[in-house]
Amino acid sequence: RTTAQIRLGELNGVEADVIDLAALKSADMVKENVVRARVFLSGELNKAVTVKGLAVTKGAREAIEKSGGKVEE
């Protein structure tokens, strides 16, 4: 399986301010063979982050923006 499902709350564990596939891999949240990741609304986001190049559900996008972050293609 090359697409990873990431819970919104798991993004709190990523050190980087810009979260992309490389940041998820360096935080050991996804395996090296993953080529796509999708963030879905589960849990809470406690910091402002920029999510870049990841698929994001509508609910997760709203939560990211509400916490002061943004989503980039």
mmCIF file with all atom_site columns, N, CA and C in Angstrom:
data_model
loop_
_atom_site.group_PDB
_atom_site.id
_atom_site.type_symbol
_atom_site.label_atom_id
_atom_site.label_alt_id
_atom_site.label_comp_id
_atom_site.label_asym_id
_atom_site.label_entity_id
_atom_site.label_seq_id
_atom_site.pdbx_PDB_ins_code
_atom_site.Cartn_x
_atom_site.Cartn_y
_atom_site.Cartn_z
_atom_site.occupancy
_atom_site.B_iso_or_equiv
_atom_site.pdbx_formal_charge
_atom_site.auth_seq_id
_atom_site.auth_comp_id
_atom_site.auth_asym_id
_atom_site.auth_atom_id
_atom_site.pdbx_PDB_model_num
ATOM 1   N N  . ARG A 1 1  ? 0.848   -1.187 0.000  1.00 0.00 ? 1  ARG A N  1
ATOM 2   C CA . ARG A 1 1  ? 0.000   0.000  0.000  1.00 0.00 ? 1  ARG A CA 1
ATOM 3   C C  . ARG A 1 1  ? 0.886   1.241  0.000  1.00 0.00 ? 1  ARG A C  1
ATOM 4   N N  . THR A 1 2  ? 0.671   2.105  -0.973 1.00 0.00 ? 2  THR A N  1
ATOM 5   C CA . THR A 1 2  ? 1.570   3.251  -1.113 1.00 0.00 ? 2  THR A CA 1
ATOM 6   C C  . THR A 1 2  ? 0.945   4.560  -0.634 1.00 0.00 ? 2  THR A C  1
ATOM 7   N N  . THR A 1 3  ? -0.312  4.502  -0.167 1.00 0.00 ? 3  THR A N  1
ATOM 8   C CA . THR A 1 3  ? -0.948  5.697  0.382  1.00 0.00 ? 3  THR A CA 1
ATOM 9   C C  . THR A 1 3  ? -1.150  5.512  1.878  1.00 0.00 ? 3  THR A C  1
ATOM 10  N N  . ALA A 1 4  ? -0.677  6.461  2.663  1.00 0.00 ? 4  ALA A N  1
ATOM 11  C CA . ALA A 1 4  ? -0.805  6.375  4.124  1.00 0.00 ? 4  ALA A CA 1
ATOM 12  C C  . ALA A 1 4  ? -1.959  7.246  4.592  1.00 0.00 ? 4  ALA A C  1
ATOM 13  N N  . GLN A 1 5  ? -2.650  6.782  5.625  1.00 0.00 ? 5  GLN A N  1
ATOM 14  C CA . GLN A 1 5  ? -3.718  7.557  6.247  1.00 0.00 ? 5  GLN A CA 1
ATOM 15  C C  . GLN A 1 5  ? -3.159  8.151  7.539  1.00 0.00 ? 5  GLN A C  1
ATOM 16  N N  . ILE A 1 6  ? -3.186  9.454  7.657  1.00 0.00 ? 6  ILE A N  1
ATOM 17  C CA . ILE A 1 6  ? -2.623  10.140 8.819  1.00 0.00 ? 6  ILE A CA 1
ATOM 18  C C  . ILE A 1 6  ? -3.744  10.837 9.590  1.00 0.00 ? 6  ILE A C  1
ATOM 19  N N  . ARG A 1 7  ? -3.826  10.567 10.890 1.00 0.00 ? 7  ARG A N  1
ATOM 20  C CA . ARG A 1 7  ? -4.812  11.272 11.721 1.00 0.00 ? 7  ARG A CA 1
ATOM 21  C C  . ARG A 1 7  ? -4.321  12.698 11.977 1.00 0.00 ? 7  ARG A C  1
ATOM 22  N N  . LEU A 1 8  ? -5.258  13.628 12.009 1.00 0.00 ? 8  LEU A N  1
ATOM 23  C CA . LEU A 1 8  ? -4.920  15.025 12.260 1.00 0.00 ? 8  LEU A CA 1
ATOM 24  C C  . LEU A 1 8  ? -4.095  15.172 13.540 1.00 0.00 ? 8  LEU A C  1
ATOM 25  N N  . GLY A 1 9  ? -4.492  14.492 14.606 1.00 0.00 ? 9  GLY A N  1
ATOM 26  C CA . GLY A 1 9  ? -3.799  14.578 15.886 1.00 0.00 ? 9  GLY A CA 1
ATOM 27  C C  . GLY A 1 9  ? -2.355  14.119 15.834 1.00 0.00 ? 9  GLY A C  1
ATOM 28  N N  . GLU A 1 10 ? -2.038  13.231 14.880 1.00 0.00 ? 10 GLU A N  1
ATOM 29  C CA . GLU A 1 10 ? -0.662  12.739 14.760 1.00 0.00 ? 10 GLU A CA 1
ATOM 30  C C  . GLU A 1 10 ? 0.295   13.826 14.273 1.00 0.00 ? 10 GLU A C  1
ATOM 31  N N  . LEU A 1 11 ? -0.235  14.875 13.640 1.00 0.00 ? 11 LEU A N  1
ATOM 32  C CA . LEU A 1 11 ? 0.620   15.951 13.142 1.00 0.00 ? 11 LEU A CA 1
ATOM 33  C C  . LEU A 1 11 ? 1.293   16.706 14.290 1.00 0.00 ? 11 LEU A C  1
ATOM 34  N N  . ASN A 1 12 ? 0.714   16.629 15.498 1.00 0.00 ? 12 ASN A N  1
ATOM 35  C CA . ASN A 1 12 ? 1.337   17.268 16.661 1.00 0.00 ? 12 ASN A CA 1
ATOM 36  C C  . ASN A 1 12 ? 2.715   16.679 16.950 1.00 0.00 ? 12 ASN A C  1
ATOM 37  N N  . GLY A 1 13 ? 2.936   15.434 16.557 1.00 0.00 ? 13 GLY A N  1
ATOM 38  C CA . GLY A 1 13 ? 4.193   14.758 16.825 1.00 0.00 ? 13 GLY A CA 1
ATOM 39  C C  . GLY A 1 13 ? 5.292   15.056 15.819 1.00 0.00 ? 13 GLY A C  1
ATOM 40  N N  . VAL A 1 14 ? 4.974   15.835 14.790 1.00 0.00 ? 14 VAL A N  1
ATOM 41  C CA . VAL A 1 14 ? 5.974   16.182 13.775 1.00 0.00 ? 14 VAL A CA 1
ATOM 42  C C  . VAL A 1 14 ? 6.629   17.500 14.180 1.00 0.00 ? 14 VAL A C  1
ATOM 43  N N  . GLU A 1 15 ? 7.956   17.494 14.238 1.00 0.00 ? 15 GLU A N  1
ATOM 44  C CA . GLU A 1 15 ? 8.704   18.683 14.671 1.00 0.00 ? 15 GLU A CA 1
ATOM 45  C C  . GLU A 1 15 ? 8.607   19.838 13.672 1.00 0.00 ? 15 GLU A C  1
ATOM 46  N N  . ALA A 1 16 ? 8.546   19.514 12.391 1.00 0.00 ? 16 ALA A N  1
ATOM 47  C CA . ALA A 1 16 ? 8.620   20.533 11.335 1.00 0.00 ? 16 ALA A CA 1
ATOM 48  C C  . ALA A 1 16 ? 7.398   21.447 11.327 1.00 0.00 ? 16 ALA A C  1
ATOM 49  N N  . ASP A 1 17 ? 7.595   22.688 10.903 1.00 0.00 ? 17 ASP A N  1
ATOM 50  C CA . ASP A 1 17 ? 6.485   23.634 10.740 1.00 0.00 ? 17 ASP A CA 1
ATOM 51  C C  . ASP A 1 17 ? 5.771   23.394 9.417  1.00 0.00 ? 17 ASP A C  1
ATOM 52  N N  . VAL A 1 18 ? 6.529   22.937 8.420  1.00 0.00 ? 18 VAL A N  1
ATOM 53  C CA . VAL A 1 18 ? 5.950   22.567 7.130  1.00 0.00 ? 18 VAL A CA 1
ATOM 54  C C  . VAL A 1 18 ? 5.935   21.047 7.066  1.00 0.00 ? 18 VAL A C  1
ATOM 55  N N  . ILE A 1 19 ? 4.738   20.488 6.990  1.00 0.00 ? 19 ILE A N  1
ATOM 56  C CA . ILE A 1 19 ? 4.604   19.033 6.995  1.00 0.00 ? 19 ILE A CA 1
ATOM 57  C C  . ILE A 1 19 ? 4.321   18.552 5.583  1.00 0.00 ? 19 ILE A C  1
ATOM 58  N N  . ASP A 1 20 ? 5.270   17.812 5.041  1.00 0.00 ? 20 ASP A N  1
ATOM 59  C CA . ASP A 1 20 ? 5.100   17.184 3.737  1.00 0.00 ? 20 ASP A CA 1
ATOM 60  C C  . ASP A 1 20 ? 5.458   15.708 3.896  1.00 0.00 ? 20 ASP A C  1
ATOM 61  N N  . LEU A 1 21 ? 5.509   14.989 2.781  1.00 0.00 ? 21 LEU A N  1
ATOM 62  C CA . LEU A 1 21 ? 5.783   13.553 2.860  1.00 0.00 ? 21 LEU A CA 1
ATOM 63  C C  . LEU A 1 21 ? 7.147   13.273 3.487  1.00 0.00 ? 21 LEU A C  1
ATOM 64  N N  . ALA A 1 22 ? 8.148   14.095 3.157  1.00 0.00 ? 22 ALA A N  1
ATOM 65  C CA . ALA A 1 22 ? 9.490   13.903 3.721  1.00 0.00 ? 22 ALA A CA 1
ATOM 66  C C  . ALA A 1 22 ? 9.481   14.104 5.233  1.00 0.00 ? 22 ALA A C  1
ATOM 67  N N  . ALA A 1 23 ? 8.714   15.085 5.716  1.00 0.00 ? 23 ALA A N  1
ATOM 68  C CA . ALA A 1 23 ? 8.628   15.335 7.158  1.00 0.00 ? 23 ALA A CA 1
ATOM 69  C C  . ALA A 1 23 ? 7.956   14.166 7.869  1.00 0.00 ? 23 ALA A C  1
ATOM 70  N N  . LEU A 1 24 ? 6.932   13.589 7.249  1.00 0.00 ? 24 LEU A N  1
ATOM 71  C CA . LEU A 1 24 ? 6.258   12.427 7.838  1.00 0.00 ? 24 LEU A CA 1
ATOM 72  C C  . LEU A 1 24 ? 7.199   11.233 7.901  1.00 0.00 ? 24 LEU A C  1
ATOM 73  N N  . LYS A 1 25 ? 8.018   11.060 6.864  1.00 0.00 ? 25 LYS A N  1
ATOM 74  C CA . LYS A 1 25 ? 8.981   9.954  6.849  1.00 0.00 ? 25 LYS A CA 1
ATOM 75  C C  . LYS A 1 25 ? 10.055  10.151 7.906  1.00 0.00 ? 25 LYS A C  1
ATOM 76  N N  . SER A 1 26 ? 10.561  11.373 8.055  1.00 0.00 ? 26 SER A N  1
ATOM 77  C CA . SER A 1 26 ? 11.623  11.607 9.038  1.00 0.00 ? 26 SER A CA 1
ATOM 78  C C  . SER A 1 26 ? 11.092  11.493 10.467 1.00 0.00 ? 26 SER A C  1
ATOM 79  N N  . ALA A 1 27 ? 9.787   11.683 10.648 1.00 0.00 ? 27 ALA A N  1
ATOM 80  C CA . ALA A 1 27 ? 9.178   11.513 11.972 1.00 0.00 ? 27 ALA A CA 1
ATOM 81  C C  . ALA A 1 27 ? 8.738   10.064 12.197 1.00 0.00 ? 27 ALA A C  1
ATOM 82  N N  . ASP A 1 28 ? 9.069   9.182  11.245 1.00 0.00 ? 28 ASP A N  1
ATOM 83  C CA . ASP A 1 28 ? 8.703   7.763  11.308 1.00 0.00 ? 28 ASP A CA 1
ATOM 84  C C  . ASP A 1 28 ? 7.196   7.539  11.409 1.00 0.00 ? 28 ASP A C  1
ATOM 85  N N  . MET A 1 29 ? 6.425   8.387  10.743 1.00 0.00 ? 29 MET A N  1
ATOM 86  C CA . MET A 1 29 ? 4.968   8.214  10.737 1.00 0.00 ? 29 MET A CA 1
ATOM 87  C C  . MET A 1 29 ? 4.501   7.404  9.539  1.00 0.00 ? 29 MET A C  1
ATOM 88  N N  . VAL A 1 30 ? 5.294   7.412  8.477  1.00 0.00 ? 30 VAL A N  1
ATOM 89  C CA . VAL A 1 30 ? 4.978   6.599  7.300  1.00 0.00 ? 30 VAL A CA 1
ATOM 90  C C  . VAL A 1 30 ? 6.235   5.845  6.881  1.00 0.00 ? 30 VAL A C  1
ATOM 91  N N  . LYS A 1 31 ? 6.026   4.733  6.184  1.00 0.00 ? 31 LYS A N  1
ATOM 92  C CA . LYS A 1 31 ? 7.154   3.931  5.707  1.00 0.00 ? 31 LYS A CA 1
ATOM 93  C C  . LYS A 1 31 ? 7.798   4.599  4.495  1.00 0.00 ? 31 LYS A C  1
ATOM 94  N N  . GLU A 1 32 ? 9.010   4.196  4.206  1.00 0.00 ? 32 GLU A N  1
ATOM 95  C CA . GLU A 1 32 ? 9.772   4.786  3.092  1.00 0.00 ? 32 GLU A CA 1
ATOM 96  C C  . GLU A 1 32 ? 9.117   4.550  1.732  1.00 0.00 ? 32 GLU A C  1
ATOM 97  N N  . ASN A 1 33 ? 8.356   3.445  1.573  1.00 0.00 ? 33 ASN A N  1
ATOM 98  C CA . ASN A 1 33 ? 7.768   3.124  0.263  1.00 0.00 ? 33 ASN A CA 1
ATOM 99  C C  . ASN A 1 33 ? 6.480   3.893  -0.016 1.00 0.00 ? 33 ASN A C  1
ATOM 100 N N  . VAL A 1 34 ? 6.009   4.701  0.927  1.00 0.00 ? 34 VAL A N  1
ATOM 101 C CA . VAL A 1 34 ? 4.778   5.468  0.747  1.00 0.00 ? 34 VAL A CA 1
ATOM 102 C C  . VAL A 1 34 ? 5.026   6.634  -0.206 1.00 0.00 ? 34 VAL A C  1
ATOM 103 N N  . VAL A 1 35 ? 4.119   6.806  -1.176 1.00 0.00 ? 35 VAL A N  1
ATOM 104 C CA . VAL A 1 35 ? 4.277   7.899  -2.142 1.00 0.00 ? 35 VAL A CA 1
ATOM 105 C C  . VAL A 1 35 ? 3.215   8.985  -1.962 1.00 0.00 ? 35 VAL A C  1
ATOM 106 N N  . ARG A 1 36 ? 2.133   8.653  -1.254 1.00 0.00 ? 36 ARG A N  1
ATOM 107 C CA . ARG A 1 36 ? 1.073   9.637  -1.001 1.00 0.00 ? 36 ARG A CA 1
ATOM 108 C C  . ARG A 1 36 ? 0.579   9.482  0.436  1.00 0.00 ? 36 ARG A C  1
ATOM 109 N N  . ALA A 1 37 ? 0.100   10.594 0.994  1.00 0.00 ? 37 ALA A N  1
ATOM 110 C CA . ALA A 1 37 ? -0.490  10.525 2.328  1.00 0.00 ? 37 ALA A CA 1
ATOM 111 C C  . ALA A 1 37 ? -1.749  11.379 2.355  1.00 0.00 ? 37 ALA A C  1
ATOM 112 N N  . ARG A 1 38 ? -2.705  10.952 3.160  1.00 0.00 ? 38 ARG A N  1
ATOM 113 C CA . ARG A 1 38 ? -3.980  11.660 3.289  1.00 0.00 ? 38 ARG A CA 1
ATOM 114 C C  . ARG A 1 38 ? -4.220  11.939 4.755  1.00 0.00 ? 38 ARG A C  1
ATOM 115 N N  . VAL A 1 39 ? -4.469  13.184 5.073  1.00 0.00 ? 39 VAL A N  1
ATOM 116 C CA . VAL A 1 39 ? -4.730  13.586 6.457  1.00 0.00 ? 39 VAL A CA 1
ATOM 117 C C  . VAL A 1 39 ? -6.241  13.643 6.649  1.00 0.00 ? 39 VAL A C  1
ATOM 118 N N  . PHE A 1 40 ? -6.737  12.952 7.683  1.00 0.00 ? 40 PHE A N  1
ATOM 119 C CA . PHE A 1 40 ? -8.173  12.995 7.951  1.00 0.00 ? 40 PHE A CA 1
ATOM 120 C C  . PHE A 1 40 ? -8.430  13.495 9.370  1.00 0.00 ? 40 PHE A C  1
ATOM 121 N N  . LEU A 1 41 ? -9.642  13.983 9.593  1.00 0.00 ? 41 LEU A N  1
ATOM 122 C CA . LEU A 1 41 ? -10.017 14.592 10.862 1.00 0.00 ? 41 LEU A CA 1
ATOM 123 C C  . LEU A 1 41 ? -10.183 13.526 11.934 1.00 0.00 ? 41 LEU A C  1
ATOM 124 N N  . SER A 1 42 ? -9.202  13.462 12.839 1.00 0.00 ? 42 SER A N  1
ATOM 125 C CA . SER A 1 42 ? -9.258  12.553 13.981 1.00 0.00 ? 42 SER A CA 1
ATOM 126 C C  . SER A 1 42 ? -8.301  13.110 15.019 1.00 0.00 ? 42 SER A C  1
ATOM 127 N N  . GLY A 1 43 ? -8.845  13.529 16.148 1.00 0.00 ? 43 GLY A N  1
ATOM 128 C CA . GLY A 1 43 ? -8.015  14.160 17.163 1.00 0.00 ? 43 GLY A CA 1
ATOM 129 C C  . GLY A 1 43 ? -7.962  15.662 16.937 1.00 0.00 ? 43 GLY A C  1
ATOM 130 N N  . GLU A 1 44 ? -7.092  16.327 17.697 1.00 0.00 ? 44 GLU A N  1
ATOM 131 C CA . GLU A 1 44 ? -6.983  17.780 17.611 1.00 0.00 ? 44 GLU A CA 1
ATOM 132 C C  . GLU A 1 44 ? -5.576  18.196 17.233 1.00 0.00 ? 44 GLU A C  1
ATOM 133 N N  . LEU A 1 45 ? -5.481  19.322 16.554 1.00 0.00 ? 45 LEU A N  1
ATOM 134 C CA . LEU A 1 45 ? -4.185  19.887 16.198 1.00 0.00 ? 45 LEU A CA 1
ATOM 135 C C  . LEU A 1 45 ? -3.914  21.044 17.145 1.00 0.00 ? 45 LEU A C  1
ATOM 136 N N  . ASN A 1 46 ? -2.772  21.007 17.839 1.00 0.00 ? 46 ASN A N  1
ATOM 137 C CA . ASN A 1 46 ? -2.465  21.993 18.872 1.00 0.00 ? 46 ASN A CA 1
ATOM 138 C C  . ASN A 1 46 ? -1.477  23.065 18.442 1.00 0.00 ? 46 ASN A C  1
ATOM 139 N N  . LYS A 1 47 ? -1.127  23.091 17.160 1.00 0.00 ? 47 LYS A N  1
ATOM 140 C CA . LYS A 1 47 ? -0.160  24.082 16.699 1.00 0.00 ? 47 LYS A CA 1
ATOM 141 C C  . LYS A 1 47 ? -0.465  24.454 15.258 1.00 0.00 ? 47 LYS A C  1
ATOM 142 N N  . ALA A 1 48 ? 0.040   25.620 14.842 1.00 0.00 ? 48 ALA A N  1
ATOM 143 C CA . ALA A 1 48 ? -0.147  26.069 13.463 1.00 0.00 ? 48 ALA A CA 1
ATOM 144 C C  . ALA A 1 48 ? 0.919   25.418 12.588 1.00 0.00 ? 48 ALA A C  1
ATOM 145 N N  . VAL A 1 49 ? 0.487   24.682 11.577 1.00 0.00 ? 49 VAL A N  1
ATOM 146 C CA . VAL A 1 49 ? 1.428   24.046 10.655 1.00 0.00 ? 49 VAL A CA 1
ATOM 147 C C  . VAL A 1 49 ? 0.975   24.310 9.220  1.00 0.00 ? 49 VAL A C  1
ATOM 148 N N  . THR A 1 50 ? 1.914   24.190 8.305  1.00 0.00 ? 50 THR A N  1
ATOM 149 C CA . THR A 1 50 ? 1.605   24.232 6.883  1.00 0.00 ? 50 THR A CA 1
ATOM 150 C C  . THR A 1 50 ? 1.701   22.803 6.361  1.00 0.00 ? 50 THR A C  1
ATOM 151 N N  . VAL A 1 51 ? 0.601   22.305 5.827  1.00 0.00 ? 51 VAL A N  1
ATOM 152 C CA . VAL A 1 51 ? 0.581   20.959 5.246  1.00 0.00 ? 51 VAL A CA 1
ATOM 153 C C  . VAL A 1 51 ? 0.765   21.137 3.746  1.00 0.00 ? 51 VAL A C  1
ATOM 154 N N  . LYS A 1 52 ? 1.819   20.520 3.204  1.00 0.00 ? 52 LYS A N  1
ATOM 155 C CA . LYS A 1 52 ? 2.193   20.753 1.813  1.00 0.00 ? 52 LYS A CA 1
ATOM 156 C C  . LYS A 1 52 ? 2.240   19.452 1.019  1.00 0.00 ? 52 LYS A C  1
ATOM 157 N N  . GLY A 1 53 ? 1.511   19.430 -0.087 1.00 0.00 ? 53 GLY A N  1
ATOM 158 C CA . GLY A 1 53 ? 1.581   18.300 -1.006 1.00 0.00 ? 53 GLY A CA 1
ATOM 159 C C  . GLY A 1 53 ? 0.906   17.037 -0.526 1.00 0.00 ? 53 GLY A C  1
ATOM 160 N N  . LEU A 1 54 ? 0.063   17.122 0.501  1.00 0.00 ? 54 LEU A N  1
ATOM 161 C CA . LEU A 1 54 ? -0.653  15.955 1.002  1.00 0.00 ? 54 LEU A CA 1
ATOM 162 C C  . LEU A 1 54 ? -2.142  16.124 0.744  1.00 0.00 ? 54 LEU A C  1
ATOM 163 N N  . ALA A 1 55 ? -2.835  15.021 0.553  1.00 0.00 ? 55 ALA A N  1
ATOM 164 C CA . ALA A 1 55 ? -4.287  15.080 0.431  1.00 0.00 ? 55 ALA A CA 1
ATOM 165 C C  . ALA A 1 55 ? -4.855  15.346 1.821  1.00 0.00 ? 55 ALA A C  1
ATOM 166 N N  . VAL A 1 56 ? -5.879  16.189 1.883  1.00 0.00 ? 56 VAL A N  1
ATOM 167 C CA . VAL A 1 56 ? -6.460  16.565 3.170  1.00 0.00 ? 56 VAL A CA 1
ATOM 168 C C  . VAL A 1 56 ? -7.978  16.536 3.037  1.00 0.00 ? 56 VAL A C  1
ATOM 169 N N  . THR A 1 57 ? -8.659  15.882 3.980  1.00 0.00 ? 57 THR A N  1
ATOM 170 C CA . THR A 1 57 ? -10.112 15.876 3.935  1.00 0.00 ? 57 THR A CA 1
ATOM 171 C C  . THR A 1 57 ? -10.643 17.257 4.294  1.00 0.00 ? 57 THR A C  1
ATOM 172 N N  . LYS A 1 58 ? -11.905 17.496 3.965  1.00 0.00 ? 58 LYS A N  1
ATOM 173 C CA . LYS A 1 58 ? -12.505 18.807 4.224  1.00 0.00 ? 58 LYS A CA 1
ATOM 174 C C  . LYS A 1 58 ? -12.453 19.159 5.711  1.00 0.00 ? 58 LYS A C  1
ATOM 175 N N  . GLY A 1 59 ? -12.814 18.218 6.571  1.00 0.00 ? 59 GLY A N  1
ATOM 176 C CA . GLY A 1 59 ? -12.808 18.464 8.013  1.00 0.00 ? 59 GLY A CA 1
ATOM 177 C C  . GLY A 1 59 ? -11.414 18.735 8.549  1.00 0.00 ? 59 GLY A C  1
ATOM 178 N N  . ALA A 1 60 ? -10.428 17.997 8.047  1.00 0.00 ? 60 ALA A N  1
ATOM 179 C CA . ALA A 1 60 ? -9.046  18.200 8.491  1.00 0.00 ? 60 ALA A CA 1
ATOM 180 C C  . ALA A 1 60 ? -8.539  19.563 8.026  1.00 0.00 ? 60 ALA A C  1
ATOM 181 N N  . ARG A 1 61 ? -8.891  19.961 6.815  1.00 0.00 ? 61 ARG A N  1
ATOM 182 C CA . ARG A 1 61 ? -8.477  21.266 6.288  1.00 0.00 ? 61 ARG A CA 1
ATOM 183 C C  . ARG A 1 61 ? -9.030  22.380 7.177  1.00 0.00 ? 61 ARG A C  1
ATOM 184 N N  . GLU A 1 62 ? -10.298 22.287 7.552  1.00 0.00 ? 62 GLU A N  1
ATOM 185 C CA . GLU A 1 62 ? -10.919 23.300 8.409  1.00 0.00 ? 62 GLU A CA 1
ATOM 186 C C  . GLU A 1 62 ? -10.218 23.374 9.758  1.00 0.00 ? 62 GLU A C  1
ATOM 187 N N  . ALA A 1 63 ? -9.868  22.212 10.324 1.00 0.00 ? 63 ALA A N  1
ATOM 188 C CA . ALA A 1 63 ? -9.196  22.177 11.627 1.00 0.00 ? 63 ALA A CA 1
ATOM 189 C C  . ALA A 1 63 ? -7.784  22.767 11.541 1.00 0.00 ? 63 ALA A C  1
ATOM 190 N N  . ILE A 1 64 ? -7.076  22.492 10.442 1.00 0.00 ? 64 ILE A N  1
ATOM 191 C CA . ILE A 1 64 ? -5.723  23.033 10.247 1.00 0.00 ? 64 ILE A CA 1
ATOM 192 C C  . ILE A 1 64 ? -5.793  24.559 10.148 1.00 0.00 ? 64 ILE A C  1
ATOM 193 N N  . GLU A 1 65 ? -6.753  25.056 9.372  1.00 0.00 ? 65 GLU A N  1
ATOM 194 C CA . GLU A 1 65 ? -6.892  26.503 9.203  1.00 0.00 ? 65 GLU A CA 1
ATOM 195 C C  . GLU A 1 65 ? -7.356  27.170 10.508 1.00 0.00 ? 65 GLU A C  1
ATOM 196 N N  . LYS A 1 66 ? -8.205  26.491 11.260 1.00 0.00 ? 66 LYS A N  1
ATOM 197 C CA . LYS A 1 66 ? -8.701  27.033 12.535 1.00 0.00 ? 66 LYS A CA 1
ATOM 198 C C  . LYS A 1 66 ? -7.568  27.176 13.550 1.00 0.00 ? 66 LYS A C  1
ATOM 199 N N  . SER A 1 67 ? -6.582  26.297 13.475 1.00 0.00 ? 67 SER A N  1
ATOM 200 C CA . SER A 1 67 ? -5.456  26.371 14.410 1.00 0.00 ? 67 SER A CA 1
ATOM 201 C C  . SER A 1 67 ? -4.368  27.331 13.926 1.00 0.00 ? 67 SER A C  1
ATOM 202 N N  . GLY A 1 68 ? -4.664  28.062 12.852 1.00 0.00 ? 68 GLY A N  1
ATOM 203 C CA . GLY A 1 68 ? -3.725  29.071 12.361 1.00 0.00 ? 68 GLY A CA 1
ATOM 204 C C  . GLY A 1 68 ? -2.802  28.571 11.271 1.00 0.00 ? 68 GLY A C  1
ATOM 205 N N  . GLY A 1 69 ? -2.991  27.354 10.836 1.00 0.00 ? 69 GLY A N  1
ATOM 206 C CA . GLY A 1 69 ? -2.150  26.786 9.783  1.00 0.00 ? 69 GLY A CA 1
ATOM 207 C C  . GLY A 1 69 ? -2.772  26.933 8.416  1.00 0.00 ? 69 GLY A C  1
ATOM 208 N N  . LYS A 1 70 ? -2.144  26.309 7.412  1.00 0.00 ? 70 LYS A N  1
ATOM 209 C CA . LYS A 1 70 ? -2.691  26.361 6.057  1.00 0.00 ? 70 LYS A CA 1
ATOM 210 C C  . LYS A 1 70 ? -2.330  25.103 5.299  1.00 0.00 ? 70 LYS A C  1
ATOM 211 N N  . VAL A 1 71 ? -3.044  24.909 4.192  1.00 0.00 ? 71 VAL A N  1
ATOM 212 C CA . VAL A 1 71 ? -2.828  23.748 3.342  1.00 0.00 ? 71 VAL A CA 1
ATOM 213 C C  . VAL A 1 71 ? -2.370  24.241 1.975  1.00 0.00 ? 71 VAL A C  1
ATOM 214 N N  . GLU A 1 72 ? -1.233  23.709 1.493  1.00 0.00 ? 72 GLU A N  1
ATOM 215 C CA . GLU A 1 72 ? -0.722  24.068 0.170  1.00 0.00 ? 72 GLU A CA 1
ATOM 216 C C  . GLU A 1 72 ? -0.688  22.821 -0.699 1.00 0.00 ? 72 GLU A C  1
ATOM 217 N N  . GLU A 1 73 ? -0.857  23.033 -1.988 1.00 0.00 ? 73 GLU A N  1
ATOM 218 C CA . GLU A 1 73 ? -0.804  21.896 -2.935 1.00 0.00 ? 73 GLU A CA 1
ATOM 219 C C  . GLU A 1 73 ? 0.597   21.363 -3.060 1.00 0.00 ? 73 GLU A C  1
#
